[in-house]
Short mmCIF file of C-alpha atoms in Angstrom, two decimals:
data_model
loop_
_atom_site.label_atom_id
_atom_site.label_comp_id
_atom_site.label_asym_id
_atom_site.label_seq_id
_atom_site.Cartn_x
_atom_site.Cartn_y
_atom_site.Cartn_z
CA UNK R 59 121.17 115.39 63.09
CA UNK R 60 119.14 113.95 60.29
CA UNK R 61 119.87 110.43 61.43
CA UNK R 62 118.60 111.32 64.85
CA UNK R 63 115.43 112.68 63.31
CA UNK R 64 115.04 109.52 61.22
CA UNK R 65 115.55 107.40 64.29
CA UNK R 66 112.99 109.43 66.16
CA UNK R 67 110.58 108.95 63.32
CA UNK R 68 111.10 105.19 63.18
CA UNK R 69 110.76 105.02 66.94
CA UNK R 70 107.51 106.88 66.84
CA UNK R 71 106.10 104.89 63.98
CA UNK R 72 106.74 101.69 65.83
CA UNK R 73 104.97 103.10 68.82
CA UNK R 74 102.10 104.16 66.63
CA UNK R 75 101.28 100.50 66.08
CA UNK R 76 100.76 100.16 69.79
CA UNK R 77 98.35 103.07 70.05
CA UNK R 78 95.27 100.93 70.22
CA UNK R 79 96.67 99.04 73.14
CA UNK R 80 97.48 102.27 74.92
CA UNK R 81 93.99 103.63 74.53
CA UNK R 82 92.56 100.69 76.41
CA UNK R 83 94.80 101.49 79.33
CA UNK R 84 92.89 104.65 80.04
CA UNK R 85 89.49 103.13 80.51
CA UNK R 86 90.31 101.01 83.54
CA UNK R 87 88.80 101.44 86.95
CA UNK R 88 90.88 102.13 90.00
CA UNK R 89 92.17 100.12 92.93
CA UNK R 90 90.40 98.64 95.94
CA UNK R 91 90.90 100.53 99.21
CA UNK R 92 94.07 99.47 101.06
CA UNK R 93 93.75 97.04 103.90
CA UNK R 94 96.43 98.20 106.29
CA UNK R 95 99.47 100.42 106.77
CA UNK R 96 101.97 98.20 105.00
CA UNK R 97 99.87 97.74 101.94
CA UNK R 98 99.13 101.44 101.79
CA UNK R 99 102.84 102.25 101.99
CA UNK R 100 103.67 99.77 99.25
CA UNK R 101 100.91 101.02 96.95
CA UNK R 102 101.85 104.61 97.76
CA UNK R 103 105.42 104.27 96.62
CA UNK R 104 104.47 102.27 93.53
CA UNK R 105 101.88 104.78 92.42
CA UNK R 106 104.19 107.67 93.20
CA UNK R 107 106.96 106.28 91.00
CA UNK R 108 104.59 105.46 88.16
CA UNK R 109 103.02 108.89 88.33
CA UNK R 110 106.43 110.52 88.26
CA UNK R 111 107.33 108.35 85.28
CA UNK R 112 104.25 109.43 83.35
CA UNK R 113 104.93 113.03 84.25
CA UNK R 114 108.52 112.70 83.06
CA UNK R 115 107.45 111.07 79.80
CA UNK R 116 105.05 113.95 79.29
CA UNK R 117 107.81 116.48 79.74
CA UNK R 118 110.14 114.56 77.43
CA UNK R 119 107.58 114.73 74.69
CA UNK R 120 107.11 118.42 75.39
CA UNK R 121 110.84 118.90 74.98
CA UNK R 122 110.85 116.96 71.74
CA UNK R 123 107.94 119.00 70.43
CA UNK R 124 109.69 122.22 71.30
CA UNK R 125 112.50 121.27 68.92
CA UNK R 126 110.80 119.16 66.28
CA UNK R 127 107.41 120.80 66.52
CA UNK R 128 107.51 122.38 63.12
CA UNK R 129 109.12 119.51 61.23
CA UNK R 130 107.59 116.48 59.55
CA UNK R 131 107.61 114.44 62.72
CA UNK R 132 105.78 117.15 64.63
CA UNK R 133 102.23 115.82 64.24
CA UNK R 134 103.30 112.30 65.14
CA UNK R 135 105.06 113.45 68.27
CA UNK R 136 102.03 115.52 69.13
CA UNK R 137 99.84 112.45 68.75
CA UNK R 138 102.08 110.40 71.04
CA UNK R 139 102.15 113.24 73.49
CA UNK R 140 98.37 113.32 73.64
CA UNK R 141 98.36 109.62 74.50
CA UNK R 142 100.79 110.24 77.31
CA UNK R 143 98.63 113.08 78.56
CA UNK R 144 95.73 110.66 78.89
CA UNK R 145 97.91 108.29 80.92
CA UNK R 146 98.97 111.12 83.15
CA UNK R 147 95.40 112.18 83.76
CA UNK R 148 94.52 108.63 84.69
CA UNK R 149 97.33 108.52 87.20
CA UNK R 150 96.35 111.91 88.58
CA UNK R 151 92.91 110.54 89.25
CA UNK R 152 94.25 107.46 90.98
CA UNK R 153 96.58 109.53 93.12
CA UNK R 154 93.80 111.86 94.15
CA UNK R 155 91.42 109.04 94.99
CA UNK R 156 93.87 107.13 97.10
CA UNK R 157 95.43 110.18 98.73
CA UNK R 158 98.87 109.29 97.51
CA UNK R 159 101.47 111.97 97.95
CA UNK R 160 103.06 113.05 94.68
CA UNK R 161 106.81 113.17 94.64
CA UNK R 162 108.50 116.29 95.95
CA UNK R 163 110.88 116.24 93.02
CA UNK R 164 108.20 117.06 90.45
CA UNK R 165 109.52 120.53 89.60
CA UNK R 166 112.97 119.06 89.11
CA UNK R 167 111.45 116.31 87.02
CA UNK R 168 109.67 118.93 84.98
CA UNK R 169 112.85 120.69 83.98
CA UNK R 170 114.93 117.54 83.62
CA UNK R 171 112.34 115.87 81.41
CA UNK R 172 112.03 118.88 79.17
CA UNK R 173 115.80 119.20 78.82
CA UNK R 174 116.13 115.49 78.13
CA UNK R 175 113.47 115.70 75.47
CA UNK R 176 115.31 118.51 73.76
CA UNK R 177 118.62 116.69 73.99
CA UNK R 178 117.20 113.45 72.65
CA UNK R 179 116.30 115.09 69.38
CA UNK R 180 119.81 116.34 68.86
CA UNK R 181 122.23 113.59 69.73
CA UNK R 182 123.26 110.74 67.50
CA UNK R 183 122.76 108.06 70.11
CA UNK R 184 119.04 108.59 70.50
CA UNK R 185 118.20 104.98 69.83
CA UNK R 186 120.63 103.61 72.35
CA UNK R 187 119.33 106.05 74.95
CA UNK R 188 115.79 105.05 74.27
CA UNK R 189 116.52 101.35 74.38
CA UNK R 190 118.46 101.71 77.62
CA UNK R 191 115.66 103.69 79.21
CA UNK R 192 112.99 101.30 78.02
CA UNK R 193 114.96 98.38 79.40
CA UNK R 194 115.25 99.92 82.85
CA UNK R 195 111.62 100.90 82.99
CA UNK R 196 110.55 97.51 81.73
CA UNK R 197 112.58 95.90 84.50
CA UNK R 198 111.00 98.27 87.01
CA UNK R 199 107.50 97.41 85.88
CA UNK R 200 108.37 93.74 86.01
CA UNK R 201 109.43 93.99 89.61
CA UNK R 202 106.27 95.91 90.47
CA UNK R 203 104.15 93.29 88.77
CA UNK R 204 105.98 90.58 90.68
CA UNK R 205 105.31 92.34 93.96
CA UNK R 206 101.63 92.66 93.23
CA UNK R 207 101.35 89.07 92.06
CA UNK R 208 103.09 87.81 95.16
CA UNK R 209 100.79 89.81 97.40
CA UNK R 210 97.41 88.97 95.96
CA UNK R 211 96.67 89.04 92.27
CA UNK R 212 92.91 89.28 92.58
CA UNK R 213 92.92 92.55 94.46
CA UNK R 214 95.04 94.37 91.98
CA UNK R 215 93.69 93.06 88.69
CA UNK R 216 93.15 96.47 87.16
CA UNK R 217 96.49 97.87 88.19
CA UNK R 218 98.18 94.71 86.98
CA UNK R 219 96.44 95.08 83.65
CA UNK R 220 97.75 98.60 83.31
CA UNK R 221 101.28 97.54 84.08
CA UNK R 222 101.24 94.42 81.96
CA UNK R 223 99.98 96.39 79.00
CA UNK R 224 102.65 99.03 79.37
CA UNK R 225 105.27 96.35 79.78
CA UNK R 226 104.07 94.50 76.72
CA UNK R 227 104.11 97.67 74.69
CA UNK R 228 107.62 98.44 75.75
CA UNK R 229 108.87 94.93 75.06
CA UNK R 230 107.40 94.95 71.57
CA UNK R 231 109.02 98.27 70.95
CA UNK R 232 112.30 97.08 72.34
CA UNK R 233 112.35 94.12 69.96
CA UNK R 234 111.81 96.40 67.04
CA UNK R 235 114.32 98.91 68.24
CA UNK R 236 117.04 96.41 68.96
CA UNK R 237 117.68 96.24 65.27
CA UNK R 238 118.00 99.97 65.10
CA UNK R 239 120.21 99.88 68.11
CA UNK R 240 122.89 98.28 66.02
CA UNK R 241 123.14 101.50 64.05
CA UNK R 242 123.81 103.30 67.27
CA UNK R 243 126.45 100.83 68.30
CA UNK R 244 128.79 102.64 66.03
CA UNK R 245 128.59 105.62 68.34
CA UNK R 246 131.73 105.74 70.47
CA UNK R 247 131.17 105.23 74.16
CA UNK R 248 127.90 103.47 73.48
CA UNK R 249 128.30 100.97 76.30
CA UNK R 250 129.24 103.71 78.70
CA UNK R 251 126.20 105.72 77.71
CA UNK R 252 123.92 102.75 78.12
CA UNK R 253 125.30 101.91 81.56
CA UNK R 254 125.08 105.51 82.71
CA UNK R 255 121.46 105.73 81.63
CA UNK R 256 120.49 102.49 83.31
CA UNK R 257 122.15 103.48 86.55
CA UNK R 258 120.41 106.84 86.36
CA UNK R 259 117.04 105.20 85.89
CA UNK R 260 117.56 102.91 88.84
CA UNK R 261 118.67 105.78 91.05
CA UNK R 262 115.70 107.86 89.98
CA UNK R 263 113.27 105.06 90.75
CA UNK R 264 114.86 104.50 94.15
CA UNK R 265 114.65 108.17 95.10
CA UNK R 266 111.13 108.64 93.76
CA UNK R 267 109.85 105.75 95.80
CA UNK R 268 110.97 107.53 98.93
CA UNK R 269 110.66 111.22 98.19
CA UNK O 57 109.77 71.47 132.11
CA UNK O 58 111.95 68.60 131.05
CA UNK O 59 111.82 67.31 134.57
CA UNK O 60 108.08 67.54 134.42
CA UNK O 61 107.89 65.50 131.25
CA UNK O 62 110.24 62.94 132.65
CA UNK O 63 108.20 62.78 135.81
CA UNK O 64 105.07 62.18 133.89
CA UNK O 65 106.70 59.60 131.67
CA UNK O 66 107.95 57.75 134.71
CA UNK O 67 104.39 57.59 135.94
CA UNK O 68 103.31 56.13 132.66
CA UNK O 69 106.10 53.61 132.09
CA UNK O 70 104.92 51.16 134.67
CA UNK O 71 101.51 51.45 133.27
CA UNK O 72 99.77 49.99 130.31
CA UNK O 73 98.56 52.42 127.74
CA UNK O 74 95.59 50.15 127.24
CA UNK O 75 94.26 51.48 130.53
CA UNK O 76 94.16 55.00 129.14
CA UNK O 77 92.25 53.92 126.08
CA UNK O 78 89.87 51.86 128.15
CA UNK O 79 89.01 54.72 130.44
CA UNK O 80 88.61 57.13 127.54
CA UNK O 81 90.76 59.82 128.96
CA UNK O 82 91.59 62.23 126.20
CA UNK O 83 95.12 63.19 126.91
CA UNK O 84 96.62 65.68 124.56
CA UNK O 85 100.07 64.29 124.14
CA UNK O 86 102.76 65.74 122.02
CA UNK O 87 104.65 63.39 119.75
CA UNK O 88 107.84 63.67 121.77
CA UNK O 89 105.98 62.76 124.88
CA UNK O 90 104.63 59.58 123.35
CA UNK O 91 108.06 58.63 122.11
CA UNK O 92 109.50 59.03 125.55
CA UNK O 93 106.84 56.77 126.91
CA UNK O 94 107.66 54.17 124.30
CA UNK O 95 111.36 54.42 125.03
CA UNK O 96 111.15 54.11 128.79
CA UNK O 97 111.85 50.51 129.50
CA UNK O 98 109.76 47.85 130.98
CA UNK O 99 106.07 47.92 131.13
CA UNK O 100 105.25 45.86 134.07
CA UNK O 101 101.76 44.72 134.47
CA UNK O 102 101.67 44.54 138.21
CA UNK O 103 98.56 46.35 139.11
CA UNK O 104 97.33 46.34 142.61
CA UNK O 105 94.09 48.16 143.15
CA UNK O 106 95.81 50.95 144.99
CA UNK O 107 98.24 51.37 142.22
CA UNK O 108 95.49 51.40 139.65
CA UNK O 109 93.75 54.15 141.56
CA UNK O 110 96.95 56.07 141.90
CA UNK O 111 97.57 55.81 138.18
CA UNK O 112 94.09 56.90 137.32
CA UNK O 113 94.51 59.98 139.46
CA UNK O 114 97.91 60.60 137.92
CA UNK O 115 96.49 60.33 134.43
CA UNK O 116 93.76 62.80 135.24
CA UNK O 117 96.36 65.18 136.56
CA UNK O 118 98.40 64.50 133.46
CA UNK O 119 95.43 65.30 131.28
CA UNK O 120 94.77 68.62 132.95
CA UNK O 121 98.47 69.45 132.99
CA UNK O 122 98.79 68.67 129.30
CA UNK O 123 95.95 70.99 128.50
CA UNK O 124 97.66 73.84 130.30
CA UNK O 125 100.97 72.71 128.82
CA UNK O 126 99.80 73.35 125.30
CA UNK O 127 98.72 76.83 126.22
CA UNK O 128 101.94 77.91 127.90
CA UNK O 129 104.45 77.72 125.01
CA UNK O 130 103.44 80.88 123.20
CA UNK O 131 104.61 83.46 125.73
CA UNK O 132 102.78 86.41 124.28
CA UNK O 133 99.49 84.65 124.90
CA UNK O 134 100.47 84.32 128.51
CA UNK O 135 100.95 88.06 128.55
CA UNK O 136 97.44 88.55 127.31
CA UNK O 137 96.20 86.44 130.19
CA UNK O 138 97.90 88.63 132.72
CA UNK O 139 97.21 91.89 130.97
CA UNK O 140 93.75 91.91 132.44
CA UNK O 141 95.01 92.02 135.98
CA UNK O 142 98.02 94.17 135.39
CA UNK O 143 100.56 94.31 138.08
CA UNK O 144 103.51 96.02 136.66
CA UNK O 145 106.24 93.74 135.54
CA UNK O 146 109.03 94.32 133.15
CA UNK O 147 107.39 91.81 130.89
CA UNK O 148 104.56 94.27 130.48
CA UNK O 149 106.94 96.94 129.29
CA UNK O 150 108.54 94.54 126.85
CA UNK O 151 105.30 93.30 125.47
CA UNK O 152 104.06 96.77 124.71
CA UNK O 153 105.93 96.35 121.46
CA UNK O 154 104.17 93.02 120.97
CA UNK O 155 100.85 94.78 120.88
CA UNK O 156 100.62 94.25 117.17
CA UNK O 157 101.07 90.43 117.16
CA UNK O 158 98.90 90.26 120.29
CA UNK O 159 95.91 91.56 118.38
CA UNK O 160 96.07 88.88 115.72
CA UNK O 161 96.80 86.17 118.26
CA UNK O 162 93.81 87.32 120.23
CA UNK O 163 91.63 86.85 117.19
CA UNK O 164 92.86 83.34 116.65
CA UNK O 165 92.43 82.20 120.21
CA UNK O 166 89.18 83.97 120.89
CA UNK O 167 87.70 80.75 122.04
CA UNK O 168 89.80 80.89 125.18
CA UNK O 169 87.98 83.94 126.57
CA UNK O 170 85.83 86.77 125.36
CA UNK O 171 86.87 89.34 127.97
CA UNK O 172 90.54 89.58 127.18
CA UNK O 173 91.57 92.85 125.67
CA UNK O 174 94.83 93.59 123.98
CA UNK O 175 97.64 95.61 125.42
CA UNK O 176 96.79 98.45 123.08
CA UNK O 177 93.16 98.55 124.08
CA UNK O 178 94.04 98.60 127.75
CA UNK O 179 96.51 101.41 127.25
CA UNK O 180 93.94 103.37 125.29
CA UNK O 181 91.40 102.93 128.07
CA UNK O 182 93.81 104.13 130.71
CA UNK O 183 94.90 107.15 128.69
CA UNK O 184 91.35 108.16 127.89
CA UNK O 185 90.52 107.98 131.57
CA UNK O 186 93.67 109.96 132.36
CA UNK O 187 92.41 112.92 130.36
CA UNK O 188 89.96 113.68 133.13
CA UNK O 189 92.79 114.13 135.58
CA UNK O 190 94.79 116.45 133.34
CA UNK O 191 93.28 119.72 134.61
CA UNK O 192 94.26 118.60 138.10
CA UNK O 193 97.66 117.00 137.57
CA UNK O 194 98.71 118.41 134.21
CA UNK O 195 100.08 116.29 131.39
CA UNK O 196 102.10 114.05 133.66
CA UNK O 197 102.48 110.50 134.78
CA UNK O 198 100.48 111.35 137.91
CA UNK O 199 97.41 111.81 135.77
CA UNK O 200 97.94 108.36 134.26
CA UNK O 201 98.47 106.85 137.69
CA UNK O 202 95.30 108.45 139.02
CA UNK O 203 93.37 107.11 136.04
CA UNK O 204 94.78 103.62 136.51
CA UNK O 205 93.54 103.68 140.07
CA UNK O 206 90.03 104.69 139.08
CA UNK O 207 90.00 101.74 136.69
CA UNK O 208 90.88 99.42 139.53
CA UNK O 209 94.46 98.89 138.46
CA UNK O 210 97.60 99.51 140.41
CA UNK O 211 99.14 102.93 139.94
CA UNK O 212 102.36 101.15 139.05
CA UNK O 213 100.79 100.26 135.72
CA UNK O 214 102.21 103.52 134.45
CA UNK O 215 105.23 101.32 133.78
CA UNK O 216 103.37 100.24 130.67
CA UNK O 217 103.95 103.63 129.17
CA UNK O 218 107.53 104.00 128.13
CA UNK O 219 107.03 107.57 127.09
CA UNK O 220 105.05 108.68 130.12
CA UNK O 221 103.37 112.04 129.59
CA UNK O 222 104.29 111.92 125.90
CA UNK O 223 102.06 108.91 125.45
CA UNK O 224 99.19 110.78 127.04
CA UNK O 225 99.56 113.85 124.85
CA UNK O 226 99.98 111.82 121.66
CA UNK O 227 96.95 109.74 122.55
CA UNK O 228 94.91 112.89 123.02
CA UNK O 229 96.10 114.36 119.72
CA UNK O 230 95.30 111.14 117.88
CA UNK O 231 91.87 111.05 119.48
CA UNK O 232 91.12 114.64 118.42
CA UNK O 233 92.29 113.98 114.88
CA UNK O 234 90.12 110.90 114.63
CA UNK O 235 87.15 112.89 115.84
CA UNK O 236 87.86 115.62 113.33
CA UNK O 237 88.15 113.10 110.49
CA UNK O 238 84.83 111.61 111.51
CA UNK O 239 83.13 115.01 111.56
CA UNK O 240 84.55 115.93 108.17
CA UNK O 241 83.55 112.59 106.67
CA UNK O 242 80.06 113.05 108.07
CA UNK O 243 79.77 116.51 106.53
CA UNK O 244 81.12 115.18 103.25
CA UNK O 245 78.49 112.46 103.28
CA UNK O 246 75.76 114.99 103.79
CA UNK O 247 77.01 117.07 100.90
CA UNK O 248 77.17 113.97 98.70
CA UNK O 249 73.63 113.07 99.61
CA UNK O 250 72.56 116.58 98.80
CA UNK O 251 71.41 117.31 102.31
CA UNK O 252 73.86 120.14 102.79
CA UNK O 253 75.55 122.65 100.58
CA UNK O 254 79.21 122.46 99.84
CA UNK O 255 81.17 125.20 101.52
CA UNK O 256 83.72 127.33 99.78
CA UNK O 257 87.30 126.40 100.41
CA UNK O 258 88.16 129.30 102.70
CA UNK O 259 85.07 128.78 104.81
CA UNK O 260 85.63 125.03 104.92
CA UNK O 261 89.20 125.45 106.13
CA UNK O 262 88.15 127.94 108.75
CA UNK O 263 85.43 125.67 110.09
CA UNK O 264 87.67 122.63 110.11
CA UNK O 265 90.49 124.35 111.98
CA UNK O 266 88.04 125.91 114.41
CA UNK O 267 86.41 122.54 115.10
CA UNK O 268 89.78 121.00 115.77
CA UNK O 269 90.98 123.83 118.00
CA UNK O 270 87.79 123.84 120.01
CA UNK O 271 88.65 120.33 121.15
CA UNK O 272 91.52 121.91 123.08
CA UNK O 273 89.30 124.23 125.08
CA UNK O 274 88.80 121.90 128.08
CA UNK O 275 92.57 121.58 128.42
CA UNK O 276 93.59 125.03 127.32
CA UNK O 277 95.16 125.96 130.65
CA UNK O 278 97.61 123.09 130.52
CA UNK O 279 98.04 123.07 126.75
CA UNK O 280 101.34 124.96 126.76
CA UNK O 281 102.78 122.09 128.79
CA UNK O 282 101.44 119.62 126.23
CA UNK O 283 102.91 121.62 123.38
CA UNK O 284 106.32 121.61 124.99
CA UNK O 285 106.07 117.85 125.49
CA UNK O 286 105.28 117.46 121.80
CA UNK O 287 108.40 119.43 120.97
CA UNK O 288 110.70 117.04 122.81
CA UNK O 289 113.06 115.45 120.30
CA UNK O 290 111.81 111.90 120.76
CA UNK O 291 108.22 113.02 120.31
CA UNK O 292 108.76 115.14 117.24
CA UNK O 293 108.41 112.38 114.62
CA UNK O 294 105.09 111.26 116.08
CA UNK O 295 103.69 114.75 116.53
CA UNK O 296 104.70 115.69 112.99
CA UNK O 297 103.01 112.58 111.69
CA UNK O 298 99.79 113.45 113.51
CA UNK O 299 99.94 117.02 112.28
CA UNK O 300 100.53 116.04 108.67
CA UNK O 301 97.75 113.44 108.74
CA UNK O 302 95.35 116.01 110.12
CA UNK O 303 96.27 118.62 107.52
CA UNK O 304 96.02 116.04 104.74
CA UNK O 305 92.57 115.03 106.01
CA UNK O 306 91.34 118.61 106.05
CA UNK O 307 92.55 119.33 102.53
CA UNK O 308 91.22 116.05 101.21
CA UNK O 309 87.74 116.81 102.46
CA UNK O 310 88.09 120.38 101.23
CA UNK O 311 88.32 118.81 97.80
CA UNK O 312 92.00 119.09 97.03
CA UNK O 313 93.07 116.45 94.50
CA UNK O 314 96.19 118.13 93.24
CA UNK O 315 99.11 116.00 92.17
CA UNK O 316 101.83 118.56 91.71
CA UNK O 317 103.73 121.03 93.83
CA UNK O 318 100.43 122.54 94.96
CA UNK O 319 99.95 119.46 97.10
CA UNK O 320 102.92 120.53 99.19
CA UNK O 321 102.34 124.28 99.20
CA UNK O 322 98.73 123.94 100.33
CA UNK O 323 99.58 121.62 103.16
CA UNK O 324 102.49 123.75 104.24
CA UNK O 325 100.25 126.82 104.29
CA UNK O 326 97.58 125.10 106.35
CA UNK O 327 100.18 123.76 108.78
CA UNK O 328 101.43 127.28 109.30
CA UNK O 329 97.93 128.59 109.84
CA UNK O 330 97.09 125.86 112.32
CA UNK O 331 100.23 126.23 114.38
CA UNK O 332 100.07 130.01 114.62
CA UNK O 333 96.38 129.94 115.50
CA UNK O 334 97.09 127.36 118.20
CA UNK O 335 99.71 129.66 119.70
CA UNK O 336 97.33 132.61 119.64
CA UNK O 337 94.63 130.52 121.26
CA UNK O 338 96.85 129.53 124.14
CA UNK O 339 97.26 133.12 125.29
CA UNK O 340 93.82 134.36 124.27
CA UNK O 341 91.63 135.58 127.07
CA UNK O 342 88.67 136.94 125.14
CA UNK O 343 85.23 135.41 125.70
CA UNK O 344 84.86 132.20 123.72
CA UNK O 345 88.21 132.87 122.06
CA UNK O 346 86.78 135.41 119.63
CA UNK O 347 90.18 136.91 118.95
CA UNK O 348 91.51 133.52 117.94
CA UNK O 349 88.78 132.97 115.39
CA UNK O 350 89.27 136.46 114.03
CA UNK O 351 93.01 135.77 113.72
CA UNK O 352 92.25 132.49 111.96
CA UNK O 353 89.93 134.24 109.56
CA UNK O 354 92.56 136.81 108.65
CA UNK O 355 95.24 134.21 108.09
CA UNK O 356 93.05 132.17 105.80
CA UNK O 357 92.15 135.28 103.86
CA UNK O 358 95.87 135.99 103.52
CA UNK O 359 96.56 132.58 102.10
CA UNK O 360 93.69 132.78 99.67
CA UNK O 361 94.85 136.20 98.56
CA UNK O 362 98.34 134.92 98.07
CA UNK O 363 97.09 132.06 95.94
CA UNK O 364 95.08 134.46 93.81
CA UNK O 365 98.02 136.81 93.49
CA UNK O 366 100.25 133.96 92.44
CA UNK O 367 97.80 133.01 89.71
CA UNK O 368 97.64 136.61 88.54
CA UNK O 369 101.40 136.94 88.49
CA UNK O 370 101.69 133.80 86.42
CA UNK O 371 99.06 134.95 83.94
CA UNK O 372 100.71 138.35 83.68
CA UNK O 373 104.07 136.74 83.20
CA UNK O 374 102.80 134.62 80.35
CA UNK O 375 101.18 137.62 78.71
CA UNK O 376 104.39 139.61 79.02
CA UNK O 377 106.41 136.81 77.46
CA UNK O 378 104.01 136.62 74.56
CA UNK O 379 104.23 140.36 74.13
CA UNK O 380 108.02 140.27 74.09
CA UNK O 381 108.07 137.47 71.52
CA UNK O 382 105.72 139.45 69.35
CA UNK O 383 107.92 142.51 69.66
CA UNK O 384 111.01 140.50 68.76
CA UNK O 385 109.42 139.05 65.65
CA UNK O 386 108.23 142.48 64.58
CA UNK O 387 111.73 143.80 65.01
CA UNK O 388 113.16 140.98 62.98
CA UNK O 389 110.68 141.67 60.22
CA UNK O 390 111.47 145.37 60.26
CA UNK O 391 115.18 144.87 60.02
CA UNK O 392 114.70 142.32 57.28
CA UNK O 393 116.37 139.53 59.27
CA UNK O 394 113.50 137.18 58.63
CA UNK O 395 113.88 137.20 54.90
CA UNK O 396 115.70 134.42 53.18
CA UNK O 397 118.48 135.56 50.95
#
């Protein structure tokens, strides 16, 4: 239990270094209006998934706060949570402006995120979970960035900036956390856990793009 | 085609290419063509005057043929040529799916004629004209045929429309929705510019739905037939798409920017309101459909009430939970369970 808390603390401290970068994310302008049906569909699904991701991250932090709210790490988690709230607001704005449909699974995401947040504070393999999740999401952002770059980089400069920043943040974190991951490798079934999480992330992204 | 090329190359073999250059005939030859000329054996230089004249004429014919040659290969362009004078052919039916590439092709080859319209545009014109015949013929292929005749086309051009009456109804629905979107955008503009006051949500919804339903008034007698056509299984995806776009438009201009479950509940509510009001309107016989608008008003009030009630229930629920937590803590204090031993 304590190790999990320590891991959470180290995780959060490493993210704290990236706060400045995150703040810049929120001051960007939005996208140009879509040119035709295909582009609108592509942007729609991308924004929907990203919005759902931010929403989920929000709920995960809420879950973590519910458990660790009154401990030492409470204020730090609260601080991170506030950052995520700003991201979510930004995405809400973009969705509203571009008339993108939010995913139908939001209530489910709400509960699942909260439960996951609570679980993450308890289990020993927190670090491995986090690294696995960050890897999947990083891969997802990479593919989105590739799609945008292939289409037309100039049109999507702001959105690309958002994604590149988030990706960069996650990669930096991942490098720091990989060391910590070795602690978690002692957890039995570590590989299984990691695979399960990555498959889950991929499935979630697939579904969210469509529903 | 191959025969044609061979024919032409035979004409050229006994002929010196120098002649072509000398007479400055610009012949658009494809590379393969030139190769064939080069390959074909002997170039004899016997030129009697008659032969020279014959060859000159042949070259001119070759030149004009080549020009039309280069325009034949892309078949969809050929379709565009014949779309103007449409006699029904199966090719027409097939190329109705090519409408999309036709448009872009049209843009590229605009230099070949300014009066060509795309398949889509022609269909739209016919369907719009067909609306005038709906009170007489109903939502049927006869109306489309009558319209085609007034436009100077053969009545067999209804073969263009794979879906028949369904196409007509869907076209009408799309047209109404576009009109509605325009009106709402216009009103929104005026509000932005400060020339008009923003309406409250309930009033806005009522006005928007009324505007949209009033567009049905000219066709209200035959509308039940149209509704049943829209309910046919192969038309359901399209009609649902139109309905959802319309509802999304109305809510967007009403100011809804929600990004959670409310997005879905609001649109579902408005869809229900619209559909039920439409049904009431179809069998309403009061002057200027007063009963319909009264029904609409009541339904919107219901929805607004429900939303308010939901908010109240949530607030009450939260207050109750807080109260219970407080009571539990008090109890724990009283029984001394909170003390550390």
